[in-house]
PDB file of C-alpha atoms and ligand atoms in Angstrom:
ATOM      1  CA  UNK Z 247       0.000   0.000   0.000  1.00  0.00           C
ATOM      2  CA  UNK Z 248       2.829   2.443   1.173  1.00  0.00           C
ATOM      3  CA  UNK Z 249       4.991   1.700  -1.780  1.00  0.00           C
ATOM      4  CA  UNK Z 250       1.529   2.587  -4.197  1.00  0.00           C
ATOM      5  CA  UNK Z 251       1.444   6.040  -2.758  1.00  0.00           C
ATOM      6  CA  UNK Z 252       4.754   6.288  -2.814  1.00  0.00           C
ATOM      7  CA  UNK Z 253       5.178   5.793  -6.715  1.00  0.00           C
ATOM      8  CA  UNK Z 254       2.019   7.600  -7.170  1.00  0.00           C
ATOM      9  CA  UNK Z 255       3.784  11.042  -5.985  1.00  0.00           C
ATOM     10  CA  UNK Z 256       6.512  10.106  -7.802  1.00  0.00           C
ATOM     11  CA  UNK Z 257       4.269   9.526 -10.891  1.00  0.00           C
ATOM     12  CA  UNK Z 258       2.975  12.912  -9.955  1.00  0.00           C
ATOM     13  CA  UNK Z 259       5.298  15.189  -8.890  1.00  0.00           C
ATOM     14  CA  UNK Z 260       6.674  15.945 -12.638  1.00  0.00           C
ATOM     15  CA  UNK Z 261       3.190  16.785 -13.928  1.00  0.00           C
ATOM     16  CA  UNK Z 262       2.996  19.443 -10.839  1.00  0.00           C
ATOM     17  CA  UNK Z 263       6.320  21.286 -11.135  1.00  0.00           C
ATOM     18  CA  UNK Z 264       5.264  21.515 -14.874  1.00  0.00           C
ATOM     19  CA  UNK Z 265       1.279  22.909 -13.189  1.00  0.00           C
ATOM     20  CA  UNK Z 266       3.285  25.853 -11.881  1.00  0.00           C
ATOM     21  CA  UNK Z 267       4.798  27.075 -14.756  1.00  0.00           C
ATOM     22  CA  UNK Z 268       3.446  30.026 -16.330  1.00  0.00           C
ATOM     23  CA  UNK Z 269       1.171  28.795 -19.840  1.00  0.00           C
ATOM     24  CA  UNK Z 270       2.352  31.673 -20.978  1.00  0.00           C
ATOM     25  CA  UNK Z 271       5.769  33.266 -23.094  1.00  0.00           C
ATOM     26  CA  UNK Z 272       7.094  36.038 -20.344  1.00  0.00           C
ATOM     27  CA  UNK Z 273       8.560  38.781 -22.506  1.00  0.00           C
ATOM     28  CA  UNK Z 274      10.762  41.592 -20.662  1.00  0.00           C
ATOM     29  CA  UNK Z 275       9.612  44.997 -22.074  1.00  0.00           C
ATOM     30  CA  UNK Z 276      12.573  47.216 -23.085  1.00  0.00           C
ATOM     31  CA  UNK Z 277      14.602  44.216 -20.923  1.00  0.00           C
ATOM     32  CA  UNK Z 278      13.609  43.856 -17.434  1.00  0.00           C
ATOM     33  CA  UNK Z 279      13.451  47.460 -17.988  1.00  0.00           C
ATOM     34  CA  UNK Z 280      11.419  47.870 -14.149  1.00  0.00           C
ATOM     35  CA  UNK Z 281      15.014  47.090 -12.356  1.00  0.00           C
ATOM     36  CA  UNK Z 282      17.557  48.350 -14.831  1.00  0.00           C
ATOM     37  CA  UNK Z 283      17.696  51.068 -17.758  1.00  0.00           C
ATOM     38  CA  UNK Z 284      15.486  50.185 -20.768  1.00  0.00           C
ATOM     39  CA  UNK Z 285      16.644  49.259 -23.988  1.00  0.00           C
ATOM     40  CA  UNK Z 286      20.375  48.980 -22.802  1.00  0.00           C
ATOM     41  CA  UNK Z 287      22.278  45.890 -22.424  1.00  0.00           C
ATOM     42  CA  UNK Z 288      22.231  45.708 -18.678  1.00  0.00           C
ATOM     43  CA  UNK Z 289      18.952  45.528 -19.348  1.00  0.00           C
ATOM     44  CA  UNK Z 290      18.548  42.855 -21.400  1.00  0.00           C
ATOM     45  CA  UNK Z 291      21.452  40.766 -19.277  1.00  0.00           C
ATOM     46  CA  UNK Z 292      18.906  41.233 -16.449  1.00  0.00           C
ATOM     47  CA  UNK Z 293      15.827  39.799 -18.500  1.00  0.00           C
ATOM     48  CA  UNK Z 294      18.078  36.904 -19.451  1.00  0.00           C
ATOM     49  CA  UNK Z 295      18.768  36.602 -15.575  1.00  0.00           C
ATOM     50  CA  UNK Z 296      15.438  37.021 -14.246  1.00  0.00           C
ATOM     51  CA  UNK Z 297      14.935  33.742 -16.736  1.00  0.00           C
ATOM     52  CA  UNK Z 298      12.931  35.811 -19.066  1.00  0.00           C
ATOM     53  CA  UNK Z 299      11.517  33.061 -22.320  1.00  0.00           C
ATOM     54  CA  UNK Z 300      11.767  36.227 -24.675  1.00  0.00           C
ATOM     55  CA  UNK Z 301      13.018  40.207 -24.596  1.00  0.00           C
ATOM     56  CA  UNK Z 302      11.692  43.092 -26.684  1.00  0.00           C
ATOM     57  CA  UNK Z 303      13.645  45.986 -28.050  1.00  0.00           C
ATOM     58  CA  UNK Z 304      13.151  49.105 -30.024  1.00  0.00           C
ATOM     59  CA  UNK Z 305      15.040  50.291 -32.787  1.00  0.00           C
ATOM     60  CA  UNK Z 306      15.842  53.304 -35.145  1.00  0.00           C
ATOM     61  CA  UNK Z 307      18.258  53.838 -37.533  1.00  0.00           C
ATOM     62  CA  UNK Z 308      21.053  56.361 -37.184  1.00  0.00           C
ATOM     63  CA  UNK Z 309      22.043  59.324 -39.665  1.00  0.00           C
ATOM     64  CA  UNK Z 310      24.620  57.238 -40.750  1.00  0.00           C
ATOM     65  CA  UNK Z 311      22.357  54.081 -41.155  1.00  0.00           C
ATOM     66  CA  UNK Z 312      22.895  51.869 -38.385  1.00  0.00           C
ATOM     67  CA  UNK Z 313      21.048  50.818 -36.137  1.00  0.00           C
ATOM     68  CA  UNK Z 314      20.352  51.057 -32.653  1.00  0.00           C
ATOM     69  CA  UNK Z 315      18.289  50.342 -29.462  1.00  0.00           C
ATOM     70  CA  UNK Z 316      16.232  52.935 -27.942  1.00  0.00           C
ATOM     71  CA  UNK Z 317      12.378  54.025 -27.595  1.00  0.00           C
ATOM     72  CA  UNK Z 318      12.071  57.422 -28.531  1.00  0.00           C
ATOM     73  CA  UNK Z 319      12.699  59.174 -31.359  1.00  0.00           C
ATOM     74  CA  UNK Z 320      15.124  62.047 -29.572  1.00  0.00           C
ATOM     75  CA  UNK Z 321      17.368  61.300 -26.915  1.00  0.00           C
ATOM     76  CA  UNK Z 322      15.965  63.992 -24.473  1.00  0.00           C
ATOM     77  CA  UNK Z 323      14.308  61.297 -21.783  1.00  0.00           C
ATOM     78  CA  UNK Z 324      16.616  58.913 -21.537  1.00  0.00           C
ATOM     79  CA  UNK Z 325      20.049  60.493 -21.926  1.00  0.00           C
ATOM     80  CA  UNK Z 326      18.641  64.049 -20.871  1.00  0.00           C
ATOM     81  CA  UNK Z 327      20.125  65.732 -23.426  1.00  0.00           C
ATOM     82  CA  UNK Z 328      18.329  67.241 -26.795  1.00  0.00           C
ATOM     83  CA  UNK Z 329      19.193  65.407 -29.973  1.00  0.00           C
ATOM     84  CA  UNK Z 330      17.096  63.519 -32.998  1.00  0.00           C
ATOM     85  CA  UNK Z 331      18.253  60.142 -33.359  1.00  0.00           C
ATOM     86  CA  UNK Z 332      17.817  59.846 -36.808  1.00  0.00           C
ATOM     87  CA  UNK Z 333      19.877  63.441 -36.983  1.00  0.00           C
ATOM     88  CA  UNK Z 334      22.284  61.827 -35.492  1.00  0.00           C
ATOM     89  CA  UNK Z 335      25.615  59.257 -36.130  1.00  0.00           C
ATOM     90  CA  UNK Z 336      26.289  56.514 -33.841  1.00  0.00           C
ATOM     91  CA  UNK Z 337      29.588  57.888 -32.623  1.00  0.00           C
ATOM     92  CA  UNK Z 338      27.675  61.203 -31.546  1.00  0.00           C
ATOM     93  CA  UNK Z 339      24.774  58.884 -29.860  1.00  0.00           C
ATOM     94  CA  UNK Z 340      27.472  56.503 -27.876  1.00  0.00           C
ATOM     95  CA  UNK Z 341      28.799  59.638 -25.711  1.00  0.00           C
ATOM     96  CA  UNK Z 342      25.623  59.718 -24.411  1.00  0.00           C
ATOM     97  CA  UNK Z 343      24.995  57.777 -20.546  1.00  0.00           C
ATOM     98  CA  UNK Z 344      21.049  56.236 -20.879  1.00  0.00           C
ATOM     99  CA  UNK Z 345      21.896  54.813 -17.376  1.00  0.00           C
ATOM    100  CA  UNK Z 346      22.503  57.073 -14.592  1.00  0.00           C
ATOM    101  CA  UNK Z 347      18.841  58.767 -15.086  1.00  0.00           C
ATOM    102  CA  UNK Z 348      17.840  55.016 -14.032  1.00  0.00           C
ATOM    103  CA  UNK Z 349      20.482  55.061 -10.716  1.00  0.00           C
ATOM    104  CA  UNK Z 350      23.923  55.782 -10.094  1.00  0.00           C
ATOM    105  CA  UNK Z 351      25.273  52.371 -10.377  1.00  0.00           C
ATOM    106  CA  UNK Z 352      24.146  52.039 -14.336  1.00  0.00           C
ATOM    107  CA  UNK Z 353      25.900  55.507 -15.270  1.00  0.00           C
ATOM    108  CA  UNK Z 354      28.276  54.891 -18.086  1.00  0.00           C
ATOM    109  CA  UNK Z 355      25.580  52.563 -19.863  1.00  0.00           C
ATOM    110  CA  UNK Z 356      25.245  53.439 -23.494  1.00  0.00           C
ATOM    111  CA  UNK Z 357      22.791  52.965 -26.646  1.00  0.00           C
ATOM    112  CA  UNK Z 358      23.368  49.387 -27.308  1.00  0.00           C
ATOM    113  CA  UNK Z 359      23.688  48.730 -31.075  1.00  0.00           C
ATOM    114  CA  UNK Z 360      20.962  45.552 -32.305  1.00  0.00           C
ATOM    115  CA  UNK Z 361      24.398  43.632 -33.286  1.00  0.00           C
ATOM    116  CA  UNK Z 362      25.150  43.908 -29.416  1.00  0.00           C
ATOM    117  CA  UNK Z 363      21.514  43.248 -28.329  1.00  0.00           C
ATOM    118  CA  UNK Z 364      21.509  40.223 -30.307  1.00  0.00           C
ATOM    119  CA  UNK Z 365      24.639  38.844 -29.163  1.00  0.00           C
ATOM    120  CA  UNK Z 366      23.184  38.191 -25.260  1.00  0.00           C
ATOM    121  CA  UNK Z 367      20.493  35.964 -26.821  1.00  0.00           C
ATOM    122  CA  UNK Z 368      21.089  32.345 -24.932  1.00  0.00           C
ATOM    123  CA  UNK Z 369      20.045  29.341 -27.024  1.00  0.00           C
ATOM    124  CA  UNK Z 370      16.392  28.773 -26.693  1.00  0.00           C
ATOM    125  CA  UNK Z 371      15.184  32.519 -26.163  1.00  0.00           C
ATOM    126  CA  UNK Z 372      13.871  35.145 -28.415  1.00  0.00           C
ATOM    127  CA  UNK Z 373      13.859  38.632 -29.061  1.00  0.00           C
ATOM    128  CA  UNK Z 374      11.053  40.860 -30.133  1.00  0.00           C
ATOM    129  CA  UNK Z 375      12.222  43.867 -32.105  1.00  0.00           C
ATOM    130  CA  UNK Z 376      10.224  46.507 -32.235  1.00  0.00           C
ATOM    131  CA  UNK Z 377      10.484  48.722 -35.378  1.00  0.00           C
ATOM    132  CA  UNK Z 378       9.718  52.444 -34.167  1.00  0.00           C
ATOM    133  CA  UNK Z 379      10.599  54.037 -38.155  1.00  0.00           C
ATOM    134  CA  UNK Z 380       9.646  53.442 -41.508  1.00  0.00           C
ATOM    135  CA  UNK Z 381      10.627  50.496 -43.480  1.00  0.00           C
ATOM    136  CA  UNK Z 382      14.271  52.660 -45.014  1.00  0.00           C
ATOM    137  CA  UNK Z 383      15.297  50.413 -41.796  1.00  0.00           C
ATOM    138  CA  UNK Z 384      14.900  46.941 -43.761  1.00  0.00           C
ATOM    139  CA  UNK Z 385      18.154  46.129 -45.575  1.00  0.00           C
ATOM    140  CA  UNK Z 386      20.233  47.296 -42.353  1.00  0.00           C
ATOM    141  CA  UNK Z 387      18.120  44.996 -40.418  1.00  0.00           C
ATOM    142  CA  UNK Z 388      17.969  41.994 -42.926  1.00  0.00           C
ATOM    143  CA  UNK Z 389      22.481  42.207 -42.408  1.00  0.00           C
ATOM    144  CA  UNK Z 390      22.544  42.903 -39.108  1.00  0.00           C
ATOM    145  CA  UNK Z 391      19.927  39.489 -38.558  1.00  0.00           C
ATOM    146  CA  UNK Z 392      22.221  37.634 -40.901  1.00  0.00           C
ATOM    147  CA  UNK Z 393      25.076  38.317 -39.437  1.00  0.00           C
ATOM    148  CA  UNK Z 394      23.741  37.475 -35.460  1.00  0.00           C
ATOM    149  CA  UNK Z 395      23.966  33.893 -36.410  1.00  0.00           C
ATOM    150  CA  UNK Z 396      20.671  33.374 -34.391  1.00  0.00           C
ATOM    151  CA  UNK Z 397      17.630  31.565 -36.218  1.00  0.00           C
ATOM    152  CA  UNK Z 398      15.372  33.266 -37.440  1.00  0.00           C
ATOM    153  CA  UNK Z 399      12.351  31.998 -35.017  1.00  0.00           C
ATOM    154  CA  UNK Z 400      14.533  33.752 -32.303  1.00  0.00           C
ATOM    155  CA  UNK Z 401      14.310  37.088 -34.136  1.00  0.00           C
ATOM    156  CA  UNK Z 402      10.729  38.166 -34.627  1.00  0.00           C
ATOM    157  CA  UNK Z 403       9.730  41.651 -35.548  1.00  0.00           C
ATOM    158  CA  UNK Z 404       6.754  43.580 -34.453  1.00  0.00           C
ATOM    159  CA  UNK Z 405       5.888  47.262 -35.386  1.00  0.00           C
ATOM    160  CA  UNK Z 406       2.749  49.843 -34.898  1.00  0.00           C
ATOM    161  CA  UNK Z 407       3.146  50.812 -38.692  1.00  0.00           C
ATOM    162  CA  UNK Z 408       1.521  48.352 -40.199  1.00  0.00           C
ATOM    163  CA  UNK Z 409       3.757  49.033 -43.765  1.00  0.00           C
ATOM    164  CA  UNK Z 410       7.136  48.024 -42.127  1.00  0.00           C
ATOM    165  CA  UNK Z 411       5.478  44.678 -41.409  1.00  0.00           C
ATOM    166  CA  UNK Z 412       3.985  44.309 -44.748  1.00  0.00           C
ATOM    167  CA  UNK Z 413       7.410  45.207 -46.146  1.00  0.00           C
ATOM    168  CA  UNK Z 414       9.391  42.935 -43.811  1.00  0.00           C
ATOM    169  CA  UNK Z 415       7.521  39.716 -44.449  1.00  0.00           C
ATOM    170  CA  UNK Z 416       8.102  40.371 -48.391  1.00  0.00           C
ATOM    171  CA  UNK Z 417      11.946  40.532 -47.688  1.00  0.00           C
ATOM    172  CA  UNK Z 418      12.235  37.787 -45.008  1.00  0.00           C
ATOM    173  CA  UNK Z 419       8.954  35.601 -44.899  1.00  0.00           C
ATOM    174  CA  UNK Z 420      10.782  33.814 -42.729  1.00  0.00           C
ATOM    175  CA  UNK Z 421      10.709  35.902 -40.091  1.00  0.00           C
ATOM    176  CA  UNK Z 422       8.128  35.732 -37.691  1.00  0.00           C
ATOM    177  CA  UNK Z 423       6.079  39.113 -37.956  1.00  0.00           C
ATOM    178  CA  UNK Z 424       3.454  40.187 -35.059  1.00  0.00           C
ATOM    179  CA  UNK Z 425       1.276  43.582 -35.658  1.00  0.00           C
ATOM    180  CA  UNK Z 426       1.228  45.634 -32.673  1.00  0.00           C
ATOM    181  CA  UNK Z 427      -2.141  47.587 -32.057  1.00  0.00           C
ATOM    182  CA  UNK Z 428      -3.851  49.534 -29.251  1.00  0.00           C
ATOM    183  CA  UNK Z 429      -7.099  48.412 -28.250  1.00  0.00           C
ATOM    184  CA  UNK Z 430      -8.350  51.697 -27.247  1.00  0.00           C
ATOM    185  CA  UNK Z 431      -6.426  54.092 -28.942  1.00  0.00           C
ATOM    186  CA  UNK Z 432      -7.381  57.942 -27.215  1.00  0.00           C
ATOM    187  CA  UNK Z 433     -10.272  59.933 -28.588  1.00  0.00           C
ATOM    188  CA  UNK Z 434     -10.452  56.781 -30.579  1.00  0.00           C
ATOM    189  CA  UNK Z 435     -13.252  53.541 -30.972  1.00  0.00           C
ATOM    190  CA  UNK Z 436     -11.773  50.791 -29.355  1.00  0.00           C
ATOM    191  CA  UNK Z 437     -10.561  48.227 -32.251  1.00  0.00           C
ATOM    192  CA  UNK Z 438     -12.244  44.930 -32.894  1.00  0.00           C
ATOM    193  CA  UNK Z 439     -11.405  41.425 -33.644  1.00  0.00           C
ATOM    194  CA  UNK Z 440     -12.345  40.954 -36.803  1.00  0.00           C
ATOM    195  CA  UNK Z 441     -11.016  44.863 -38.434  1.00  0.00           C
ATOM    196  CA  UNK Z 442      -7.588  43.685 -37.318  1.00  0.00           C
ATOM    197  CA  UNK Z 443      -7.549  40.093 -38.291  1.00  0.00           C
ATOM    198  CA  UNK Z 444      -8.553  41.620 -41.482  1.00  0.00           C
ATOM    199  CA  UNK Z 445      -5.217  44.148 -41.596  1.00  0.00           C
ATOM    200  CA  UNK Z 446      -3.190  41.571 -40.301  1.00  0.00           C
ATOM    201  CA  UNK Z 447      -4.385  39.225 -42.873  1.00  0.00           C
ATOM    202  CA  UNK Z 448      -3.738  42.017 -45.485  1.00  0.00           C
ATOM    203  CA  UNK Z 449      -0.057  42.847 -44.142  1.00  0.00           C
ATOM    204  CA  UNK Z 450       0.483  39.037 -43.658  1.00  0.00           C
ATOM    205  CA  UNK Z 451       1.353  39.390 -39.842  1.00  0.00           C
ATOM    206  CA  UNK Z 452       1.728  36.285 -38.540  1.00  0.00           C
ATOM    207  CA  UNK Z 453       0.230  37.369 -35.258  1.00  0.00           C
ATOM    208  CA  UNK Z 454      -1.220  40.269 -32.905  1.00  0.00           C
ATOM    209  CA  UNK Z 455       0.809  42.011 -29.752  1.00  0.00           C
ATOM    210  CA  UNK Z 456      -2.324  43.878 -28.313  1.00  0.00           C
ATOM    211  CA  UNK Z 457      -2.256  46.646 -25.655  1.00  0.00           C
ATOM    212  CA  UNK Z 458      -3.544  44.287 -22.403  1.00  0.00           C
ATOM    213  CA  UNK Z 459      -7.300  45.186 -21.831  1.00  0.00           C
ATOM    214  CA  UNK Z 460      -9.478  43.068 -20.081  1.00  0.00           C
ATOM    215  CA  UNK Z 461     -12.788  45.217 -21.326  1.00  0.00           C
ATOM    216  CA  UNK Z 462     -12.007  44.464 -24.854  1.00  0.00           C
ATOM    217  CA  UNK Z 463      -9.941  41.877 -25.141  1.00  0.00           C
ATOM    218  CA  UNK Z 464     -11.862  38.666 -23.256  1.00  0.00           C
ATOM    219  CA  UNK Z 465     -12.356  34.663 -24.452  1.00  0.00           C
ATOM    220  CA  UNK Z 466     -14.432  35.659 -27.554  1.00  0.00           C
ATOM    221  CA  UNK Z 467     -11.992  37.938 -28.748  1.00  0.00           C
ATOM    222  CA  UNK Z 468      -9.182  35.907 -27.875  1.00  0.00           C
ATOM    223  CA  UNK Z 469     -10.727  32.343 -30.175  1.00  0.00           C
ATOM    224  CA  UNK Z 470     -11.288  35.012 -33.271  1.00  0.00           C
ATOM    225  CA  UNK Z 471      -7.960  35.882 -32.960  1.00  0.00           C
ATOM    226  CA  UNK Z 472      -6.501  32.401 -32.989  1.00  0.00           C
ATOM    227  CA  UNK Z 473      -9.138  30.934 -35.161  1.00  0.00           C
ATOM    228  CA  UNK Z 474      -7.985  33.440 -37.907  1.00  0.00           C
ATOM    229  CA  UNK Z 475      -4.606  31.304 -37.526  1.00  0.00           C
ATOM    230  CA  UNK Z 476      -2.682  34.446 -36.064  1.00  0.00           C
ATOM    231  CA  UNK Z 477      -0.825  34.523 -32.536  1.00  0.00           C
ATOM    232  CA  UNK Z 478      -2.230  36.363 -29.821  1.00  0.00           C
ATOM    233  CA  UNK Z 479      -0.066  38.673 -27.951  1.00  0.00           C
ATOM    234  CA  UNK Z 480      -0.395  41.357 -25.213  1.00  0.00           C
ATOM    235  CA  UNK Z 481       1.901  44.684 -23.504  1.00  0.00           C
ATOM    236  CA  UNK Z 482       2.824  45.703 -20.965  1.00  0.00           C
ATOM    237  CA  UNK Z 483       1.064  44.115 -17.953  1.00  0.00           C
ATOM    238  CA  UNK Z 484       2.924  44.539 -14.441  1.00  0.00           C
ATOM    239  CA  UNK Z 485      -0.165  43.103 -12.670  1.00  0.00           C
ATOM    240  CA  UNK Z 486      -0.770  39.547 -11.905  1.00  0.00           C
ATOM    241  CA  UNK Z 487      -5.021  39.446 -11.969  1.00  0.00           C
ATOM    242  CA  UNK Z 488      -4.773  41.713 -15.476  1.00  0.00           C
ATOM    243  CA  UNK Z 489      -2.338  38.962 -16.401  1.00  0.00           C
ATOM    244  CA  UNK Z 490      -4.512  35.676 -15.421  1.00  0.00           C
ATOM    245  CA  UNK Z 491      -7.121  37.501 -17.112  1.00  0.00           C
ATOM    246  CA  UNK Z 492      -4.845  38.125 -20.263  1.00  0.00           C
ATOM    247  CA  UNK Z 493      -4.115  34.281 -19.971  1.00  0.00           C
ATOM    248  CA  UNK Z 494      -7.674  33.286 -19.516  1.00  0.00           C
ATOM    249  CA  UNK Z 495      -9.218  35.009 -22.989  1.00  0.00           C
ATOM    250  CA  UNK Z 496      -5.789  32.759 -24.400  1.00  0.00           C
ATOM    251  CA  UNK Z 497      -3.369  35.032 -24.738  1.00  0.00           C
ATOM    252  CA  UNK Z 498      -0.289  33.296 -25.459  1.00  0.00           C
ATOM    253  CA  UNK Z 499       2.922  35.598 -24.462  1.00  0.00           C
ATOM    254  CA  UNK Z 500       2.428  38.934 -21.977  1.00  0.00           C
ATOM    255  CA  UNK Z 501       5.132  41.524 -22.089  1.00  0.00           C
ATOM    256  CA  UNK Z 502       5.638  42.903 -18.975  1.00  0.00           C
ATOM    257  CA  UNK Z 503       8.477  45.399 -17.163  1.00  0.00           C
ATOM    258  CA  UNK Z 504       8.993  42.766 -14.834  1.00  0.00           C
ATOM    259  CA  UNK Z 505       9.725  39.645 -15.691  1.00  0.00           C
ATOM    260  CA  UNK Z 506      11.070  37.711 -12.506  1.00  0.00           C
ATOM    261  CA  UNK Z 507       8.151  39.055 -10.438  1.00  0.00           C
ATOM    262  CA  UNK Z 508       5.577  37.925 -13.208  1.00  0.00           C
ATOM    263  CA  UNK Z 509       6.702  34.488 -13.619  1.00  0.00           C
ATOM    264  CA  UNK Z 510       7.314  34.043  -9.895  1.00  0.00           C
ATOM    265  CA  UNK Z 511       3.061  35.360  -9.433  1.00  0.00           C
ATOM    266  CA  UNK Z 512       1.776  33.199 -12.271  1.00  0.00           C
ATOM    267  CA  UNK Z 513       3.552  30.209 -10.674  1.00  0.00           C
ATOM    268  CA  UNK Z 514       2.231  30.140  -7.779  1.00  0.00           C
TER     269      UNK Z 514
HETATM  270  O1  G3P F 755       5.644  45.270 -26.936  1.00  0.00           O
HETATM  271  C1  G3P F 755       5.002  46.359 -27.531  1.00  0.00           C
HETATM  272  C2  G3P F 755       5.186  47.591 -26.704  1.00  0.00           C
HETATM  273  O2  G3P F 755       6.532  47.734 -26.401  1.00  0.00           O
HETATM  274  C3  G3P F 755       4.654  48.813 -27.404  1.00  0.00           C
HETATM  275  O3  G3P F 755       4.732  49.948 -26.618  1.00  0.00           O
HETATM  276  O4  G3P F 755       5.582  52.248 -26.393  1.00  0.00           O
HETATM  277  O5  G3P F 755       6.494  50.470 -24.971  1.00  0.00           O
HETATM  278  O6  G3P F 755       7.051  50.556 -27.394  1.00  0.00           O
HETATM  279  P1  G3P F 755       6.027  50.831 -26.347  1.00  0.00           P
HETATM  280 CA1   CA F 756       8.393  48.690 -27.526  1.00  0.00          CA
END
């Protein structure tokens, strides 16, 4: 009898440790961009560390066409001084420190180039890289990918501008391509399911990376979505019932500032 129960738990104990991980991709937005600088590669390191299953990124391309890794289109927030980055060349935008406005001990931390971004990416994991210009970013990007050696499942792409996704997949259909789209954009009608399947369709997105929004996006929402044959995606959540509720209308992959803490809430 005792030796039953005792296999039994053994039997068991697997399936449970798998019960309390996340059914979800946790994606660090901007790197675990809550505890370090975002967009730099401390950042990123950190996401990696906090055993993040995916980091996003954003990306512009330089005066002098390269490309590198930060959110805005000037330098003002981050670096706190006044410059355009697509005014300006990458040796005027690496004297710049986009770490000490984040805490003393990052000072010194600069705009990471996507060649360096890419280069932290551990076997198994994936990057999201968020295109934040116009498509004259492609052929830079399609070399710089190349060149990472990584696969190109680990490399997918997501934008707002619906073009630079449209033009991507005709470049590199290999690359996986998600749409990303506020639900309720300001003075706006909140979007529906079956106006963006149709863009995404049109674009040939391979997927959706929705603004979280548990008013909008619930269960129905979530099977059109899938049932279209496109992935289902959601930013930035930092809270763990918006995130079970993300999870429950079958979202498959939650970006979120905080990637440690997330995973660690979902589990237990
Ligand atoms: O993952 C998509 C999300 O990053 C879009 O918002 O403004 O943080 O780039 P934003
Ligand atoms: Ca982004």
């Amino acid at each position: 009898m005792m030796r039953t129960a005792i296999s039994l738990m053994l039997t068991l104990a697997p399936l449970s440790a798998l019960a309390a991980e996340p059914q979800v991709e946790i994606v660090a937005h901007r790197g675990a961009s809550f505890d370090a600088p975002e967009n730099t590669l401390a950042a990123i390191k950190l996401a990696w560390e906090q055993n993040a299953d995916a980091s996003e990124f954003d990306i512009f391309l330089t005066k002098d066409g390269k490309i590198v890794v930060i959110h805005d289109p000037t330098t003002n927030r981050t670096a706190g001084v006044a410059g355009k980055v697509a005014e300006m060349t990458l040796d005027e935008l690496r004297k710049l420190d986009v770490g000490k406005w984040k805490g003393a001990r990052f000072a010194g931390e600069k705009i990471p180039t996507l060649d360096e971004m890419l280069a932290t990416v551990p076997a198994g994991k994936r990057v999201f890289i968020e295109v934040k210009c116009g498509p004259e970013i492609i052929s830079e990007l399609d070399r710089v990918l190349k060149a990472s050696g990584l696969k190109p499942e680990q490399t997918a792409i997501i934008s707002f501008h619906a073009e630079v996704i449209a033009a991507v997949k005709k470049v590199r259909p290999d690359l996986p391509c998600y749409w990303v789209v506020s639900l309720a954009p300001r003075g706006q009608k909140p979007r529906t399911a079956e106006e963006l399947i149709k863009k995404a369709k049109e674009i040939q997105a391979d997927g959706l990376d929705l603004s979280a929004n548990a008013e909008i996006l619930d269960k129905t929402f979530g099977d059109k979505v899938k049932q279209a044959g496109l992935k289902l995606y959601v930013w930035t959540v930092n809270d763990v019932e918006l995130a079970k509720k993300m999870i429950a209308a079958g979202v498959e992959s939650i970006t979120t500032d905080k990637p440690g803490w997330l995973r660690e809430q979902l589990a237990k």
